[in-house]
mmCIF file of C-alpha atoms and ligand atoms in Angstrom:
data_model
loop_
_atom_site.group_PDB
_atom_site.id
_atom_site.type_symbol
_atom_site.label_atom_id
_atom_site.label_comp_id
_atom_site.label_asym_id
_atom_site.label_seq_id
_atom_site.Cartn_x
_atom_site.Cartn_y
_atom_site.Cartn_z
ATOM 1 C CA MET A 1398 132.350 117.536 188.490
ATOM 2 C CA GLY A 1399 132.545 115.467 191.724
ATOM 3 C CA VAL A 1400 130.132 112.722 192.863
ATOM 4 C CA TRP A 1401 128.045 115.275 194.732
ATOM 5 C CA GLY A 1402 127.773 117.419 191.626
ATOM 6 C CA ARG A 1403 126.677 114.443 189.519
ATOM 7 C CA GLU A 1404 124.060 113.269 192.089
ATOM 8 C CA HIS A 1405 122.806 116.858 192.387
ATOM 9 C CA SER A 1406 122.409 117.285 188.638
ATOM 10 C CA ALA A 1407 120.816 113.846 188.291
ATOM 11 C CA MET A 1408 118.284 114.914 190.937
ATOM 12 C CA ASP A 1409 117.764 118.232 189.110
ATOM 13 C CA GLU A 1410 117.044 116.315 185.915
ATOM 14 C CA LEU A 1411 114.502 114.088 187.641
ATOM 15 C CA ILE A 1412 112.771 117.084 189.222
ATOM 16 C CA LYS A 1413 112.547 118.751 185.800
ATOM 17 C CA LYS A 1414 111.261 115.487 184.291
ATOM 18 C CA ALA A 1415 108.571 115.103 186.973
ATOM 19 C CA ALA A 1416 107.512 118.755 186.566
ATOM 20 C CA ALA A 1417 107.217 118.300 182.798
ATOM 21 C CA ASP A 1418 105.357 114.986 183.170
ATOM 22 C CA LEU A 1419 102.899 116.560 185.633
ATOM 23 C CA ALA A 1420 102.437 119.600 183.395
ATOM 24 C CA ALA A 1421 101.582 117.278 180.492
ATOM 25 C CA ALA A 1422 99.373 114.961 182.531
ATOM 26 C CA ARG A 1423 95.583 115.013 182.166
ATOM 27 C CA LYS A 1424 94.583 112.969 185.235
ATOM 28 C CA VAL A 1425 96.971 112.297 188.115
ATOM 29 C CA VAL A 1426 96.347 109.820 190.908
ATOM 30 C CA ALA A 1427 98.599 109.499 193.950
ATOM 31 C CA LEU A 1428 99.211 106.391 196.075
ATOM 32 C CA THR A 1429 100.647 107.336 199.470
ATOM 33 C CA GLY A 1430 102.047 105.516 202.476
ATOM 34 C CA ALA A 1431 103.479 106.181 205.916
ATOM 35 C CA GLY A 1432 106.577 107.842 204.455
ATOM 36 C CA ILE A 1433 104.646 110.999 203.498
ATOM 37 C CA SER A 1434 103.651 111.515 207.160
ATOM 38 C CA ILE A 1435 107.122 111.019 208.654
ATOM 39 C CA GLU A 1436 107.887 114.730 208.277
ATOM 40 C CA SER A 1437 104.723 115.313 210.376
ATOM 41 C CA GLY A 1438 106.198 113.264 213.238
ATOM 42 C CA ILE A 1439 104.294 110.019 212.611
ATOM 43 C CA PRO A 1440 106.675 107.028 212.586
ATOM 44 C CA PRO A 1441 106.591 104.568 209.653
ATOM 45 C CA PHE A 1442 105.773 100.902 210.090
ATOM 46 C CA ARG A 1443 108.922 99.395 208.618
ATOM 47 C CA GLY A 1444 112.575 100.294 208.538
ATOM 48 C CA LYS A 1445 114.560 102.223 211.124
ATOM 49 C CA GLY A 1446 112.333 103.633 213.884
ATOM 50 C CA GLY A 1447 109.324 101.801 212.441
ATOM 51 C CA LEU A 1448 106.430 100.709 214.667
ATOM 52 C CA TRP A 1449 106.957 97.068 213.665
ATOM 53 C CA GLU A 1450 110.515 97.268 215.048
ATOM 54 C CA ARG A 1451 108.923 97.698 218.468
ATOM 55 C CA PHE A 1452 105.776 95.590 218.146
ATOM 56 C CA ASP A 1453 104.956 92.385 216.314
ATOM 57 C CA PRO A 1454 102.217 93.459 213.869
ATOM 58 C CA MET A 1455 100.576 90.036 214.176
ATOM 59 C CA GLU A 1456 100.339 90.626 217.928
ATOM 60 C CA VAL A 1457 98.952 94.164 217.859
ATOM 61 C CA ALA A 1458 97.492 94.877 214.392
ATOM 62 C CA HIS A 1459 95.904 91.575 213.354
ATOM 63 C CA ILE A 1460 92.126 91.115 213.723
ATOM 64 C CA ASP A 1461 92.695 87.877 215.678
ATOM 65 C CA ALA A 1462 94.810 89.794 218.214
ATOM 66 C CA LEU A 1463 92.070 92.432 218.558
ATOM 67 C CA MET A 1464 89.370 89.768 219.037
ATOM 68 C CA ARG A 1465 91.577 87.846 221.487
ATOM 69 C CA ASP A 1466 92.611 90.777 223.678
ATOM 70 C CA PRO A 1467 91.045 94.156 222.749
ATOM 71 C CA VAL A 1468 92.375 95.761 225.942
ATOM 72 C CA ARG A 1469 95.976 94.918 225.044
ATOM 73 C CA VAL A 1470 95.567 96.141 221.462
ATOM 74 C CA TRP A 1471 93.885 99.328 222.646
ATOM 75 C CA ASN A 1472 96.582 100.004 225.210
ATOM 76 C CA ILE A 1473 99.409 99.483 222.746
ATOM 77 C CA LEU A 1474 98.274 100.450 219.309
ATOM 78 C CA VAL A 1475 95.688 103.031 220.049
ATOM 79 C CA LYS A 1476 97.546 104.788 222.843
ATOM 80 C CA GLU A 1477 100.784 104.702 220.788
ATOM 81 C CA MET A 1478 99.079 106.065 217.708
ATOM 82 C CA LYS A 1479 96.347 108.325 219.070
ATOM 83 C CA GLU A 1480 98.516 110.905 220.783
ATOM 84 C CA ILE A 1481 100.803 111.176 217.735
ATOM 85 C CA VAL A 1482 97.995 111.317 215.172
ATOM 86 C CA ASP A 1483 96.061 113.898 217.229
ATOM 87 C CA THR A 1484 98.966 116.367 217.266
ATOM 88 C CA ALA A 1485 100.286 115.731 213.730
ATOM 89 C CA ARG A 1486 99.846 118.441 211.068
ATOM 90 C CA PRO A 1487 100.165 118.238 207.262
ATOM 91 C CA ASN A 1488 103.713 118.771 205.945
ATOM 92 C CA ASP A 1489 104.936 120.052 202.571
ATOM 93 C CA GLY A 1490 104.422 116.595 201.073
ATOM 94 C CA HIS A 1491 100.692 116.674 201.879
ATOM 95 C CA LYS A 1492 100.439 120.371 200.995
ATOM 96 C CA GLY A 1493 102.177 119.732 197.666
ATOM 97 C CA LEU A 1494 99.552 117.171 196.682
ATOM 98 C CA ALA A 1495 96.831 119.597 197.739
ATOM 99 C CA LYS A 1496 98.387 122.225 195.468
ATOM 100 C CA LEU A 1497 98.422 119.746 192.561
ATOM 101 C CA GLU A 1498 94.671 119.299 193.120
ATOM 102 C CA GLN A 1499 94.122 123.062 193.125
ATOM 103 C CA MET A 1500 96.055 123.206 189.850
ATOM 104 C CA GLY A 1501 93.513 120.734 188.401
ATOM 105 C CA LYS A 1502 96.132 117.982 187.974
ATOM 106 C CA LEU A 1503 95.617 115.607 190.888
ATOM 107 C CA LYS A 1504 92.172 114.008 190.960
ATOM 108 C CA THR A 1505 92.345 111.348 193.623
ATOM 109 C CA ILE A 1506 94.619 110.193 196.448
ATOM 110 C CA ILE A 1507 94.606 106.528 197.429
ATOM 111 C CA THR A 1508 96.164 106.504 200.885
ATOM 112 C CA GLN A 1509 97.217 103.645 203.114
ATOM 113 C CA ASN A 1510 97.492 106.145 205.972
ATOM 114 C CA ILE A 1511 94.848 106.374 208.678
ATOM 115 C CA ASP A 1512 95.921 109.846 209.910
ATOM 116 C CA GLY A 1513 93.563 112.097 207.892
ATOM 117 C CA LEU A 1514 96.420 114.481 206.965
ATOM 118 C CA HIS A 1515 95.575 114.618 203.244
ATOM 119 C CA GLN A 1516 92.106 115.921 204.036
ATOM 120 C CA ALA A 1517 93.615 118.338 206.594
ATOM 121 C CA ALA A 1518 95.918 119.636 203.822
ATOM 122 C CA GLY A 1519 92.884 120.337 201.621
ATOM 123 C CA ASN A 1520 92.598 117.363 199.279
ATOM 124 C CA THR A 1521 88.953 116.637 198.552
ATOM 125 C CA ASP A 1522 89.027 113.154 196.986
ATOM 126 C CA VAL A 1523 90.921 110.883 199.355
ATOM 127 C CA ILE A 1524 90.273 107.127 199.330
ATOM 128 C CA GLU A 1525 91.149 105.765 202.790
ATOM 129 C CA PHE A 1526 92.263 102.341 201.566
ATOM 130 C CA HIS A 1527 93.074 101.150 205.102
ATOM 131 C CA GLY A 1528 90.281 103.052 206.800
ATOM 132 C CA SER A 1529 90.804 105.818 209.304
ATOM 133 C CA PHE A 1530 91.632 106.503 212.913
ATOM 134 C CA ALA A 1531 89.251 109.447 212.969
ATOM 135 C CA ARG A 1532 86.381 106.972 213.407
ATOM 136 C CA GLN A 1533 85.643 104.117 215.760
ATOM 137 C CA ARG A 1534 83.278 101.253 214.995
ATOM 138 C CA CYS A 1535 81.298 98.958 217.297
ATOM 139 C CA MET A 1536 82.399 95.329 217.000
ATOM 140 C CA ASP A 1537 78.779 94.223 217.707
ATOM 141 C CA CYS A 1538 76.308 96.651 216.043
ATOM 142 C CA HIS A 1539 78.878 98.334 213.693
ATOM 143 C CA LYS A 1540 77.691 101.802 214.705
ATOM 144 C CA LYS A 1541 80.384 104.421 213.916
ATOM 145 C CA TYR A 1542 81.605 107.233 216.145
ATOM 146 C CA GLU A 1543 83.939 110.181 215.581
ATOM 147 C CA THR A 1544 87.020 109.362 217.651
ATOM 148 C CA LEU A 1545 86.862 112.891 219.046
ATOM 149 C CA ASN A 1546 83.519 112.006 220.672
ATOM 150 C CA VAL A 1547 84.684 108.730 222.201
ATOM 151 C CA ASP A 1548 85.436 108.679 225.921
ATOM 152 C CA LEU A 1549 88.816 106.977 226.147
ATOM 153 C CA SER A 1550 89.025 107.090 229.932
ATOM 154 C CA GLU A 1551 87.580 103.559 229.804
ATOM 155 C CA ILE A 1552 89.632 101.009 227.789
ATOM 156 C CA PRO A 1553 88.274 99.426 225.698
ATOM 157 C CA PRO A 1554 85.678 102.108 225.006
ATOM 158 C CA ARG A 1555 82.113 100.894 224.593
ATOM 159 C CA CYS A 1556 79.237 101.539 222.212
ATOM 160 C CA GLY A 1557 75.788 102.467 223.490
ATOM 161 C CA CYS A 1558 74.797 98.854 222.791
ATOM 162 C CA GLY A 1559 77.547 97.683 225.139
ATOM 163 C CA GLY A 1560 79.752 96.430 222.321
ATOM 164 C CA ILE A 1561 83.508 97.166 222.222
ATOM 165 C CA LEU A 1562 84.666 99.984 219.943
ATOM 166 C CA ARG A 1563 87.616 99.499 217.603
ATOM 167 C CA PRO A 1564 89.369 101.851 215.145
ATOM 168 C CA ASP A 1565 87.541 101.978 211.781
ATOM 169 C CA ALA A 1566 90.846 100.957 210.194
ATOM 170 C CA VAL A 1567 91.805 97.771 208.340
ATOM 171 C CA PHE A 1568 93.673 95.304 210.542
ATOM 172 C CA PHE A 1569 95.830 92.543 209.089
ATOM 173 C CA GLY A 1570 93.607 89.582 208.240
ATOM 174 C CA GLU A 1571 90.747 91.893 207.193
ATOM 175 C CA MET A 1572 89.441 92.850 203.753
ATOM 176 C CA ILE A 1573 89.898 96.257 202.160
ATOM 177 C CA PRO A 1574 86.506 98.083 202.290
ATOM 178 C CA PRO A 1575 84.841 97.115 198.960
ATOM 179 C CA GLU A 1576 83.968 100.722 198.084
ATOM 180 C CA ALA A 1577 87.593 101.800 198.630
ATOM 181 C CA MET A 1578 88.724 98.936 196.397
ATOM 182 C CA TRP A 1579 86.504 99.596 193.408
ATOM 183 C CA ARG A 1580 86.820 103.394 193.653
ATOM 184 C CA SER A 1581 90.605 102.964 193.611
ATOM 185 C CA ARG A 1582 90.453 100.643 190.609
ATOM 186 C CA GLN A 1583 88.212 103.188 188.867
ATOM 187 C CA ALA A 1584 90.558 106.114 189.570
ATOM 188 C CA VAL A 1585 93.637 104.109 188.538
ATOM 189 C CA SER A 1586 92.019 102.958 185.273
ATOM 190 C CA GLU A 1587 91.469 106.617 184.285
ATOM 191 C CA CYS A 1588 94.816 108.151 185.271
ATOM 192 C CA ASP A 1589 97.710 108.900 182.904
ATOM 193 C CA LEU A 1590 100.204 109.549 185.704
ATOM 194 C CA MET A 1591 100.527 107.947 189.146
ATOM 195 C CA LEU A 1592 102.651 109.457 191.893
ATOM 196 C CA VAL A 1593 103.737 106.807 194.423
ATOM 197 C CA VAL A 1594 104.838 108.664 197.544
ATOM 198 C CA GLY A 1595 106.284 107.228 200.741
ATOM 199 C CA THR A 1596 105.269 103.595 200.559
ATOM 200 C CA SER A 1597 107.488 100.496 200.808
ATOM 201 C CA ALA A 1598 105.046 98.900 198.329
ATOM 202 C CA VAL A 1599 105.100 95.522 200.108
ATOM 203 C CA VAL A 1600 101.526 95.394 201.427
ATOM 204 C CA GLN A 1601 98.820 94.042 199.122
ATOM 205 C CA PRO A 1602 96.511 94.888 197.526
ATOM 206 C CA ALA A 1603 97.580 98.572 197.816
ATOM 207 C CA ALA A 1604 100.942 97.800 196.177
ATOM 208 C CA LEU A 1605 99.095 96.462 193.117
ATOM 209 C CA MET A 1606 97.688 99.904 192.250
ATOM 210 C CA PRO A 1607 100.894 101.075 190.474
ATOM 211 C CA VAL A 1608 100.878 97.782 188.539
ATOM 212 C CA PHE A 1609 97.286 98.429 187.407
ATOM 213 C CA ALA A 1610 98.230 101.999 186.482
ATOM 214 C CA LYS A 1611 101.144 100.743 184.414
ATOM 215 C CA GLU A 1612 98.846 98.242 182.679
ATOM 216 C CA THR A 1613 96.605 101.130 181.568
ATOM 217 C CA GLY A 1614 99.633 102.912 180.089
ATOM 218 C CA ALA A 1615 100.056 105.487 182.843
ATOM 219 C CA ARG A 1616 103.452 106.844 183.803
ATOM 220 C CA VAL A 1617 104.475 105.806 187.338
ATOM 221 C CA VAL A 1618 106.735 108.121 189.344
ATOM 222 C CA GLU A 1619 108.051 107.166 192.788
ATOM 223 C CA ILE A 1620 109.104 109.618 195.507
ATOM 224 C CA ASN A 1621 110.983 107.833 198.295
ATOM 225 C CA PRO A 1622 114.446 108.066 199.863
ATOM 226 C CA GLU A 1623 114.778 104.311 199.274
ATOM 227 C CA ARG A 1624 114.231 101.907 196.382
ATOM 228 C CA THR A 1625 111.135 99.688 196.572
ATOM 229 C CA PRO A 1626 110.040 96.511 194.724
ATOM 230 C CA LEU A 1627 108.440 98.864 192.158
ATOM 231 C CA THR A 1628 111.728 100.581 191.326
ATOM 232 C CA GLY A 1629 113.076 99.605 187.923
ATOM 233 C CA GLU A 1630 110.206 97.115 187.502
ATOM 234 C CA ILE A 1631 106.971 99.109 187.464
ATOM 235 C CA SER A 1632 107.903 102.728 188.122
ATOM 236 C CA ASP A 1633 109.319 104.787 185.251
ATOM 237 C CA TYR A 1634 111.662 106.548 187.653
ATOM 238 C CA LEU A 1635 112.348 107.063 191.369
ATOM 239 C CA ILE A 1636 113.105 110.474 192.840
ATOM 240 C CA ARG A 1637 115.215 109.610 195.887
ATOM 241 C CA GLY A 1638 114.300 112.133 198.513
ATOM 242 C CA LYS A 1639 111.893 113.151 201.250
ATOM 243 C CA ALA A 1640 108.314 113.809 200.142
ATOM 244 C CA GLY A 1641 108.166 117.383 201.483
ATOM 245 C CA GLU A 1642 111.456 118.476 199.921
ATOM 246 C CA VAL A 1643 110.811 116.767 196.592
ATOM 247 C CA MET A 1644 107.255 118.101 196.265
ATOM 248 C CA ASN A 1645 108.493 121.635 196.975
ATOM 249 C CA ARG A 1646 111.144 121.331 194.285
ATOM 250 C CA ILE A 1647 108.705 119.900 191.728
ATOM 251 C CA LEU A 1648 106.153 122.646 192.362
ATOM 252 C CA THR A 1649 108.833 125.326 192.095
ATOM 253 C CA GLU A 1650 109.917 123.791 188.784
ATOM 254 C CA MET A 1651 106.276 123.661 187.607
ATOM 255 C CA ASP A 1652 105.982 127.381 188.299
ATOM 256 C CA PHE A 1653 108.962 127.762 185.970
ATOM 257 C CA VAL A 1654 107.287 125.738 183.233
ATOM 258 C CA GLY A 1655 104.371 128.159 183.664
ATOM 259 C CA GLU A 1656 101.854 125.724 185.067
HETATM 260 N N1 APR B 2022 109.320 110.890 202.400
HETATM 261 C C1 APR B 2022 108.879 109.883 201.583
HETATM 262 N N2 APR B 2022 109.063 108.558 201.855
HETATM 263 C C2 APR B 2022 109.740 108.242 202.984
HETATM 264 C C3 APR B 2022 110.264 109.236 203.862
HETATM 265 C C4 APR B 2022 110.014 110.607 203.534
HETATM 266 N N3 APR B 2022 110.430 111.605 204.316
HETATM 267 N N4 APR B 2022 110.932 108.614 204.872
HETATM 268 C C5 APR B 2022 110.824 107.263 204.641
HETATM 269 N N5 APR B 2022 110.100 107.042 203.509
HETATM 270 C C6 APR B 2022 109.717 105.757 202.891
HETATM 271 C C7 APR B 2022 110.538 104.559 203.334
HETATM 272 O O1 APR B 2022 111.719 104.435 202.562
HETATM 273 C C8 APR B 2022 109.549 103.410 203.079
HETATM 274 O O2 APR B 2022 109.681 102.939 201.732
HETATM 275 O O3 APR B 2022 108.388 105.487 203.304
HETATM 276 C C9 APR B 2022 108.167 104.070 203.254
HETATM 277 C C10 APR B 2022 107.403 103.669 204.507
HETATM 278 O O4 APR B 2022 107.115 102.299 204.397
HETATM 279 P P1 APR B 2022 106.201 101.541 205.484
HETATM 280 O O5 APR B 2022 106.592 101.949 206.829
HETATM 281 O O6 APR B 2022 106.237 100.102 205.126
HETATM 282 O O7 APR B 2022 104.741 102.164 205.246
HETATM 283 P P2 APR B 2022 103.625 101.762 204.176
HETATM 284 O O8 APR B 2022 104.213 101.407 202.868
HETATM 285 O O9 APR B 2022 102.621 102.835 204.208
HETATM 286 O O10 APR B 2022 102.987 100.447 204.857
HETATM 287 C C11 APR B 2022 101.874 99.874 204.243
HETATM 288 O O11 APR B 2022 101.568 98.360 206.078
HETATM 289 O O12 APR B 2022 101.754 98.104 208.307
HETATM 290 C C12 APR B 2022 100.847 98.242 207.301
HETATM 291 O O13 APR B 2022 98.643 99.066 207.331
HETATM 292 C C13 APR B 2022 99.976 99.460 207.458
HETATM 293 O O14 APR B 2022 99.282 101.055 205.760
HETATM 294 C C14 APR B 2022 100.378 100.341 206.265
HETATM 295 C C15 APR B 2022 100.911 99.340 205.269
#
């Protein structure tokens, strides 16, 4: 059997293992990152073709940069992201997690993504750990608006109070919304299996969630074409592949195991 054959069978084994682990699991929680939305046309932040290859995150995604020059941040970040996020649709990675919820396996998704694609795929318990782009918030009175209802012909857009609107997302230098933090800790403390899909696991405190899951005795399974700092340290195994393809194969295998 050649190298290809061996890699293929190793992948087959991991798919079978993940299907069996999911079939046996009582409460599954997923942690997701930008990688799961790549197959929907949204670029990642890091690595080849990542947003941070083109822009310095401290210059366009840090709260100090937003306070210093909201027009510049709006023109770069928002314009770059908005058009892409508006046209993006859930892919098989998102749909696979939605199917796991329908099967009664997946309880909660903790996502670092601000694109709303998990909800669009049908998941009902999604913790937006880094906020969302679907809402804007006034920097003065904190009133929130649906992005769809915000007139973006004027940059930066303004609140009725005259304040500047900003995405209701977490910028570098800002805290994770407290409710998102404790709800995530709660969900992680109750899970017996965590799927970690499409995150480089370098941004804290999101990257701590698999560590907390491991501490509570949960099995941690990574899905990512690349290794991460969790691989071989915290995760029980890594399935090296694209989220959409891997989720399709796992669900097909689960059908076989009669789930
Ligand atoms: N399927 C699954 N994973 C993929 C795919 C794919 N098709 N393609 C790439 N990946 C993996 C990459 O190997 C990488 O590990 O997705 C990961 C994307 O990593 P990042 O771009 O760093 O995204 P993320 O981990 O979500 O970043 C965390 O950093 O910039 C901030 O606030 C931003 O929420 C973001 C946070």
